[in-house]
CSV table of N, CA, C and O in Angstrom, one decimal:
chain,number,residue,atom,x,y,z
Q,1,MET,N,150.8,66.0,112.3
Q,1,MET,CA,150.5,66.8,111.2
Q,1,MET,C,149.1,67.5,111.2
Q,1,MET,O,148.9,68.7,110.8
Q,2,ALA,N,148.1,66.9,112.0
Q,2,ALA,CA,147.0,67.4,112.1
Q,2,ALA,C,146.7,68.5,112.8
Q,2,ALA,O,146.1,69.5,112.6
Q,3,PHE,N,147.8,68.5,114.0
Q,3,PHE,CA,147.8,69.8,114.7
Q,3,PHE,C,148.2,70.9,114.1
Q,3,PHE,O,147.6,72.0,114.2
Q,4,LEU,N,149.2,70.8,113.1
Q,4,LEU,CA,149.6,72.0,112.4
Q,4,LEU,C,148.7,72.4,111.4
Q,4,LEU,O,148.5,73.6,111.1
Q,5,ASP,N,147.8,71.4,110.8
Q,5,ASP,CA,146.8,71.8,109.9
Q,5,ASP,C,145.7,72.5,110.7
Q,5,ASP,O,145.1,73.5,110.2
Q,6,ASP,N,145.4,72.0,111.8
Q,6,ASP,CA,144.3,72.8,112.7
Q,6,ASP,C,144.9,74.1,113.0
Q,6,ASP,O,143.9,75.2,113.0
Q,7,LEU,N,145.9,74.2,113.4
Q,7,LEU,CA,146.6,75.6,113.8
Q,7,LEU,C,146.5,76.5,112.6
Q,7,LEU,O,146.3,77.9,112.7
Q,8,LYS,N,147.0,76.0,111.4
Q,8,LYS,CA,146.9,76.8,110.0
Q,8,LYS,C,145.5,77.3,109.9
Q,8,LYS,O,145.2,78.4,109.5
Q,9,THR,N,144.4,76.3,109.9
Q,9,THR,CA,143.1,76.6,109.8
Q,9,THR,C,142.7,77.7,110.7
Q,9,THR,O,141.9,78.6,110.3
Q,10,ALA,N,143.0,77.6,112.1
Q,10,ALA,CA,142.6,78.6,113.0
Q,10,ALA,C,143.1,79.9,112.6
Q,10,ALA,O,142.5,81.1,113.0
Q,11,ALA,N,144.5,79.9,112.4
Q,11,ALA,CA,145.2,81.3,111.9
Q,11,ALA,C,144.3,81.9,110.8
Q,11,ALA,O,144.3,83.0,110.8
Q,12,THR,N,143.9,81.1,109.7
Q,12,THR,CA,143.5,81.6,108.6
Q,12,THR,C,142.0,82.2,109.0
Q,12,THR,O,141.7,83.3,108.7
Q,13,THR,N,141.2,81.5,109.8
Q,13,THR,CA,140.1,81.9,110.2
Q,13,THR,C,140.0,83.1,111.2
Q,13,THR,O,139.3,84.1,110.9
Q,14,ALA,N,141.0,83.2,112.0
Q,14,ALA,CA,141.3,84.4,112.8
Q,14,ALA,C,141.6,85.7,111.9
Q,14,ALA,O,141.1,86.8,112.2
Q,15,GLY,N,142.4,85.5,110.9
Q,15,GLY,CA,142.8,86.5,110.1
Q,15,GLY,C,141.6,87.1,109.2
Q,15,GLY,O,141.2,88.1,109.1
Q,16,LYS,N,140.7,86.0,108.9
Q,16,LYS,CA,139.5,86.4,108.2
Q,16,LYS,C,138.5,87.3,109.1
Q,16,LYS,O,137.9,88.2,108.6
Q,17,LEU,N,138.4,86.7,110.2
Q,17,LEU,CA,137.5,87.5,111.2
Q,17,LEU,C,138.1,88.7,111.5
Q,17,LEU,O,137.3,89.7,111.6
Q,18,SER,N,139.4,89.0,111.6
Q,18,SER,CA,140.1,90.3,112.0
Q,18,SER,C,139.6,91.3,110.8
Q,18,SER,O,139.5,92.3,111.0
Q,19,LYS,N,139.8,90.7,109.5
Q,19,LYS,CA,139.6,91.4,108.2
Q,19,LYS,C,138.1,91.9,108.3
Q,19,LYS,O,137.8,93.1,107.9
Q,20,ASP,N,137.2,90.9,108.6
Q,20,ASP,CA,135.8,91.2,108.5
Q,20,ASP,C,135.4,92.2,109.5
Q,20,ASP,O,134.7,93.1,109.3
Q,21,THR,N,136.0,92.1,110.5
Q,21,THR,CA,135.8,93.1,111.8
Q,21,THR,C,136.3,94.5,111.6
Q,21,THR,O,135.5,95.4,111.7
Q,22,LEU,N,137.3,94.5,111.0
Q,22,LEU,CA,137.9,95.8,110.6
Q,22,LEU,C,137.1,96.5,109.4
Q,22,LEU,O,136.9,97.6,109.4
Q,23,GLU,N,136.5,95.6,108.5
Q,23,GLU,CA,135.7,96.2,107.2
Q,23,GLU,C,134.5,96.6,107.9
Q,23,GLU,O,134.0,97.8,107.5
Q,24,THR,N,133.7,95.8,108.7
Q,24,THR,CA,132.5,96.3,109.3
Q,24,THR,C,132.5,97.4,110.0
Q,24,THR,O,131.8,98.4,110.1
Q,25,THR,N,133.8,97.6,110.7
Q,25,THR,CA,134.0,98.8,111.7
Q,25,THR,C,134.0,100.0,110.8
Q,25,THR,O,133.5,101.1,111.2
Q,26,LYS,N,134.9,100.0,109.6
Q,26,LYS,CA,134.9,101.0,108.7
Q,26,LYS,C,133.6,101.2,108.2
Q,26,LYS,O,133.4,102.6,108.1
Q,27,LEU,N,132.8,100.4,107.9
Q,27,LEU,CA,131.5,100.8,107.2
Q,27,LEU,C,130.6,101.4,108.2
Q,27,LEU,O,129.8,102.1,107.8
Q,28,LYS,N,130.7,100.9,109.4
Q,28,LYS,CA,129.7,101.6,110.4
Q,28,LYS,C,130.1,102.8,110.7
Q,28,LYS,O,129.3,103.8,110.9
Q,29,GLY,N,131.5,103.2,110.5
Q,29,GLY,CA,132.0,104.6,110.7
Q,29,GLY,C,131.5,105.4,109.6
Q,29,GLY,O,131.0,106.5,109.8
Q,30,GLU,N,131.4,104.8,108.4
Q,30,GLU,CA,130.8,105.7,107.2
Q,30,GLU,C,129.4,105.8,107.6
Q,30,GLU,O,128.8,107.0,107.0
Q,31,VAL,N,128.8,104.9,108.0
Q,31,VAL,CA,127.2,105.2,108.3
Q,31,VAL,C,127.0,106.3,109.2
Q,31,VAL,O,126.2,107.0,109.1
Q,32,VAL,N,127.9,106.3,110.4
Q,32,VAL,CA,127.7,107.5,111.2
Q,32,VAL,C,128.1,108.6,110.6
Q,32,VAL,O,127.2,109.6,110.9
Q,33,LEU,N,128.8,108.9,109.7
Q,33,LEU,CA,129.3,110.1,109.1
Q,33,LEU,C,128.0,110.4,108.1
Q,33,LEU,O,127.8,111.5,108.0
Q,34,GLU,N,127.4,109.6,107.5
Q,34,GLU,CA,126.3,109.8,106.5
Q,34,GLU,C,125.2,110.3,107.2
Q,34,GLU,O,124.5,111.2,107.0
Q,35,GLU,N,124.8,109.6,108.5
Q,35,GLU,CA,123.7,110.0,109.3
Q,35,GLU,C,124.0,111.4,110.1
Q,35,GLU,O,123.1,112.1,110.0
Q,36,ARG,N,125.3,111.7,110.3
Q,36,ARG,CA,125.6,113.0,110.8
Q,36,ARG,C,125.1,114.0,109.7
Q,36,ARG,O,124.6,115.1,110.1
Q,37,ASP,N,125.7,113.7,108.5
Q,37,ASP,CA,125.4,114.7,107.4
Q,37,ASP,C,123.9,115.1,107.0
Q,37,ASP,O,123.4,116.1,106.7
Q,38,MET,N,123.1,113.8,107.1
Q,38,MET,CA,121.7,113.8,106.9
Q,38,MET,C,121.0,114.6,108.1
Q,38,MET,O,120.3,115.4,107.8
Q,39,ASN,N,121.7,114.4,109.2
Q,39,ASN,CA,121.0,115.2,110.5
Q,39,ASN,C,121.2,116.8,110.1
Q,39,ASN,O,120.5,117.6,110.7
Q,40,ARG,N,122.4,117.0,109.7
Q,40,ARG,CA,122.7,118.6,109.5
Q,40,ARG,C,121.9,119.0,108.4
Q,40,ARG,O,121.4,120.1,108.4
Q,41,ALA,N,121.5,118.3,107.3
Q,41,ALA,CA,120.5,118.8,106.3
Q,41,ALA,C,119.0,119.0,106.9
Q,41,ALA,O,118.4,120.0,106.7
Q,42,PHE,N,118.7,117.9,107.8
Q,42,PHE,CA,117.4,118.0,108.6
Q,42,PHE,C,117.4,119.5,109.2
Q,42,PHE,O,116.5,120.1,109.3
Q,43,ALA,N,118.6,119.6,110.1
Q,43,ALA,CA,118.5,120.9,110.9
Q,43,ALA,C,118.5,122.1,110.0
Q,43,ALA,O,117.8,123.1,110.4
Q,44,LYS,N,119.2,122.0,108.9
Q,44,LYS,CA,119.0,123.2,108.0
Q,44,LYS,C,117.5,123.5,107.6
Q,44,LYS,O,117.2,124.7,107.5
Q,45,ILE,N,117.0,122.3,107.2
Q,45,ILE,CA,115.4,122.6,106.9
Q,45,ILE,C,114.7,123.2,108.0
Q,45,ILE,O,113.9,124.0,107.9
Q,46,GLY,N,114.9,122.6,109.2
Q,46,GLY,CA,114.2,122.9,110.5
Q,46,GLY,C,114.7,124.5,110.5
Q,46,GLY,O,113.6,125.3,111.0
Q,47,ALA,N,115.8,124.9,110.4
Q,47,ALA,CA,116.2,126.3,110.6
Q,47,ALA,C,115.6,127.2,109.7
Q,47,ALA,O,115.1,128.4,109.9
Q,48,TYR,N,115.5,126.8,108.4
Q,48,TYR,CA,114.6,127.5,107.3
Q,48,TYR,C,113.4,127.8,107.9
Q,48,TYR,O,112.9,128.9,107.8
Q,49,TYR,N,112.6,126.8,108.1
Q,49,TYR,CA,111.2,126.8,108.5
Q,49,TYR,C,111.0,127.7,109.9
Q,49,TYR,O,109.9,128.2,110.0
Q,50,TYR,N,112.0,127.6,110.7
Q,50,TYR,CA,111.9,128.2,112.0
Q,50,TYR,C,111.9,129.8,111.6
Q,50,TYR,O,111.1,130.6,112.3
Q,51,ASN,N,112.9,130.1,110.8
Q,51,ASN,CA,113.0,131.5,110.4
Q,51,ASN,C,111.8,132.1,109.8
Q,51,ASN,O,111.2,133.3,109.9
Q,52,ILE,N,111.0,131.3,108.8
Q,52,ILE,CA,109.9,131.8,108.2
Q,52,ILE,C,108.8,131.8,109.4
Q,52,ILE,O,108.1,132.9,109.2
Q,53,ALA,N,108.7,130.8,110.3
Q,53,ALA,CA,107.6,131.0,111.4
Q,53,ALA,C,108.0,132.4,112.1
Q,53,ALA,O,107.0,133.0,112.5
Q,54,LEU,N,109.1,132.6,112.3
Q,54,LEU,CA,109.5,134.0,113.0
Q,54,LEU,C,109.0,135.2,112.3
Q,54,LEU,O,108.7,136.2,112.9
Q,55,GLN,N,108.9,135.2,111.0
Q,55,GLN,CA,108.4,136.3,110.2
Q,55,GLN,C,107.0,136.2,110.3
Q,55,GLN,O,106.4,137.3,109.6
Q,56,GLY,N,106.3,135.4,110.9
Q,56,GLY,CA,104.8,135.6,111.1
Q,56,GLY,C,104.2,134.8,110.1
Q,56,GLY,O,102.8,134.9,109.8
Q,57,LEU,N,104.8,134.1,109.2
Q,57,LEU,CA,104.1,133.6,108.0
Q,57,LEU,C,103.2,132.2,108.6
Q,57,LEU,O,103.6,131.7,109.6
Q,58,ASP,N,102.2,132.0,107.8
Q,58,ASP,CA,101.3,131.0,108.5
Q,58,ASP,C,102.0,129.6,108.4
Q,58,ASP,O,102.6,129.3,107.3
Q,59,MET,N,101.9,128.9,109.3
Q,59,MET,CA,102.5,127.6,109.3
Q,59,MET,C,101.5,126.5,109.9
Q,59,MET,O,100.5,127.0,110.8
Q,60,PRO,N,101.5,125.4,109.8
Q,60,PRO,CA,100.7,124.3,110.3
Q,60,PRO,C,100.9,124.4,111.8
Q,60,PRO,O,101.9,124.7,112.4
Q,61,ASP,N,99.8,124.0,112.5
Q,61,ASP,CA,99.9,123.9,114.2
Q,61,ASP,C,101.1,123.1,114.6
Q,61,ASP,O,101.6,123.6,115.7
Q,62,GLU,N,101.5,122.0,113.9
Q,62,GLU,CA,102.5,121.2,114.4
Q,62,GLU,C,103.8,122.0,114.3
Q,62,GLU,O,104.6,121.8,115.2
Q,63,VAL,N,104.0,122.7,113.2
Q,63,VAL,CA,105.2,123.7,113.2
Q,63,VAL,C,105.2,124.7,114.3
Q,63,VAL,O,106.2,125.0,114.9
Q,64,LYS,N,104.1,125.3,114.4
Q,64,LYS,CA,103.9,126.4,115.5
Q,64,LYS,C,104.4,125.8,116.9
Q,64,LYS,O,105.0,126.4,117.6
Q,65,ASP,N,103.8,124.5,117.0
Q,65,ASP,CA,104.3,124.0,118.5
Q,65,ASP,C,105.9,123.7,118.5
Q,65,ASP,O,106.4,124.0,119.6
Q,66,LEU,N,106.3,123.2,117.5
Q,66,LEU,CA,107.9,123.0,117.5
Q,66,LEU,C,108.5,124.5,117.6
Q,66,LEU,O,109.7,124.4,118.4
Q,67,VAL,N,108.0,125.4,117.1
Q,67,VAL,CA,108.6,126.7,117.3
Q,67,VAL,C,108.5,127.1,118.6
Q,67,VAL,O,109.7,127.6,119.0
Q,68,ARG,N,107.5,127.0,119.3
Q,68,ARG,CA,107.1,127.3,120.8
Q,68,ARG,C,108.3,126.5,121.6
Q,68,ARG,O,109.0,127.0,122.5
Q,69,GLU,N,108.4,125.1,121.2
Q,69,GLU,CA,109.3,124.4,121.9
Q,69,GLU,C,110.8,125.0,121.9
Q,69,GLU,O,111.6,124.9,122.7
Q,70,ILE,N,111.2,125.2,120.6
Q,70,ILE,CA,112.4,125.7,120.4
Q,70,ILE,C,112.8,127.0,121.2
Q,70,ILE,O,113.9,127.3,121.7
Q,71,ASP,N,111.8,127.8,121.3
Q,71,ASP,CA,111.7,129.1,121.9
Q,71,ASP,C,111.9,129.0,123.3
Q,71,ASP,O,112.7,129.5,124.0
Q,72,GLU,N,111.2,128.0,123.8
Q,72,GLU,CA,111.4,127.5,125.4
Q,72,GLU,C,112.8,127.1,125.6
Q,72,GLU,O,113.3,127.3,126.6
Q,73,HIS,N,113.4,126.4,124.7
Q,73,HIS,CA,114.8,125.8,124.9
Q,73,HIS,C,115.7,127.1,124.8
Q,73,HIS,O,116.7,126.9,125.6
Q,74,LYS,N,115.4,127.9,123.9
Q,74,LYS,CA,116.5,129.0,123.8
Q,74,LYS,C,116.5,129.7,125.1
Q,74,LYS,O,117.3,130.3,125.6
Q,75,GLN,N,115.2,130.0,125.7
Q,75,GLN,CA,115.1,130.7,127.1
Q,75,GLN,C,115.8,129.9,128.1
Q,75,GLN,O,116.4,130.6,128.9
Q,76,ARG,N,115.6,128.7,128.1
Q,76,ARG,CA,116.3,127.9,129.1
Q,76,ARG,C,117.7,128.1,129.0
Q,76,ARG,O,118.5,128.2,130.0
Q,77,ILE,N,118.2,127.9,127.7
Q,77,ILE,CA,119.7,128.1,127.7
Q,77,ILE,C,120.1,129.5,128.1
Q,77,ILE,O,121.3,129.6,128.5
Q,78,GLU,N,119.3,130.5,127.8
Q,78,GLU,CA,119.6,131.8,128.2
Q,78,GLU,C,119.9,131.8,129.6
Q,78,GLU,O,120.8,132.5,130.1
Q,79,THR,N,118.8,131.2,130.4
Q,79,THR,CA,118.9,131.2,131.8
Q,79,THR,C,120.0,130.3,132.4
Q,79,THR,O,120.8,131.1,133.3
Q,80,LEU,N,120.4,129.4,131.8
Q,80,LEU,CA,121.5,128.7,132.2
Q,80,LEU,C,122.9,129.2,131.8
Q,80,LEU,O,123.8,129.3,132.8
Q,81,ASN,N,122.8,129.9,130.8
Q,81,ASN,CA,124.2,130.7,130.6
Q,81,ASN,C,124.4,131.9,131.5
Q,81,ASN,O,125.3,132.2,131.9
Q,82,ARG,N,123.3,132.5,132.0
Q,82,ARG,CA,123.3,133.7,132.9
Q,82,ARG,C,123.9,133.0,134.3
Q,82,ARG,O,124.6,133.6,135.0
Q,83,GLN,N,123.4,131.9,134.6
Q,83,GLN,CA,123.8,131.1,135.9
Q,83,GLN,C,125.2,130.9,135.9
Q,83,GLN,O,125.9,131.1,136.9
Q,84,ILE,N,125.7,130.4,134.6
Q,84,ILE,CA,127.1,130.0,134.5
Q,84,ILE,C,127.9,131.3,134.7
Q,84,ILE,O,129.0,131.4,135.3
Q,85,ASN,N,127.5,132.4,133.9
Q,85,ASN,CA,128.3,133.8,134.1
Q,85,ASN,C,128.3,134.3,135.4
Q,85,ASN,O,129.3,134.8,136.0
Q,86,ASP,N,127.0,133.9,136.3
Q,86,ASP,CA,127.0,134.6,137.7
Q,86,ASP,C,128.2,133.8,138.4
Q,86,ASP,O,128.8,134.3,139.4
Q,87,ILE,N,128.3,132.5,138.3
Q,87,ILE,CA,129.1,131.8,139.1
Q,87,ILE,C,130.6,131.9,138.7
Q,87,ILE,O,131.4,132.2,139.6
Q,88,LYS,N,130.9,132.3,137.4
Q,88,LYS,CA,132.2,132.7,137.1
Q,88,LYS,C,132.6,134.0,137.6
Q,88,LYS,O,133.7,134.4,138.0
Q,89,ASP,N,131.6,134.8,137.5
Q,89,ASP,CA,131.8,136.3,138.0
Q,89,ASP,C,132.1,136.2,139.4
Q,89,ASP,O,133.0,137.1,140.2
Q,90,ASN,N,131.4,135.5,140.3
Q,90,ASN,CA,131.6,135.2,141.8
Q,90,ASN,C,132.9,134.6,142.2
Q,90,ASN,O,133.5,134.8,143.3
Q,91,LYS,N,133.6,133.8,141.2
Q,91,LYS,CA,134.9,133.1,141.3
Q,91,LYS,C,135.9,134.1,141.3
Q,91,LYS,O,137.1,133.9,141.9
Q,92,MET,N,135.9,135.3,140.5
Q,92,MET,CA,136.9,136.2,140.3
Q,92,MET,C,136.9,137.1,141.3
Q,92,MET,O,136.5,137.7,142.0
C-alpha cells in the first residue's frame, strides 16, 4: 500500500505543479501585454514631443539629441527601403 500512497502523492504533486505552471505562464503573458501597452503609451508621449520639436519649439538638449537620433534612423530606413525597391525593380 505504501507504493500506491507514494504514487497518489506523486500524482497530486505533479497536478499541483502543472496547475502552478499554467497559472504562472498565464500571469507572465498578462505582464507581457501590460508592458506592451505601457511601451505604446511611452511611444505616444515620444511622438508627441518629437512633433513639438519639429515645430521648432525649445526643448532640452537631451530631447534635441533624441530628435536628431530619430531623424538619423528615419534617413537610414529611407535608404534601406530605396535599396530594397532597387533590388525588387531589378528582379522584374
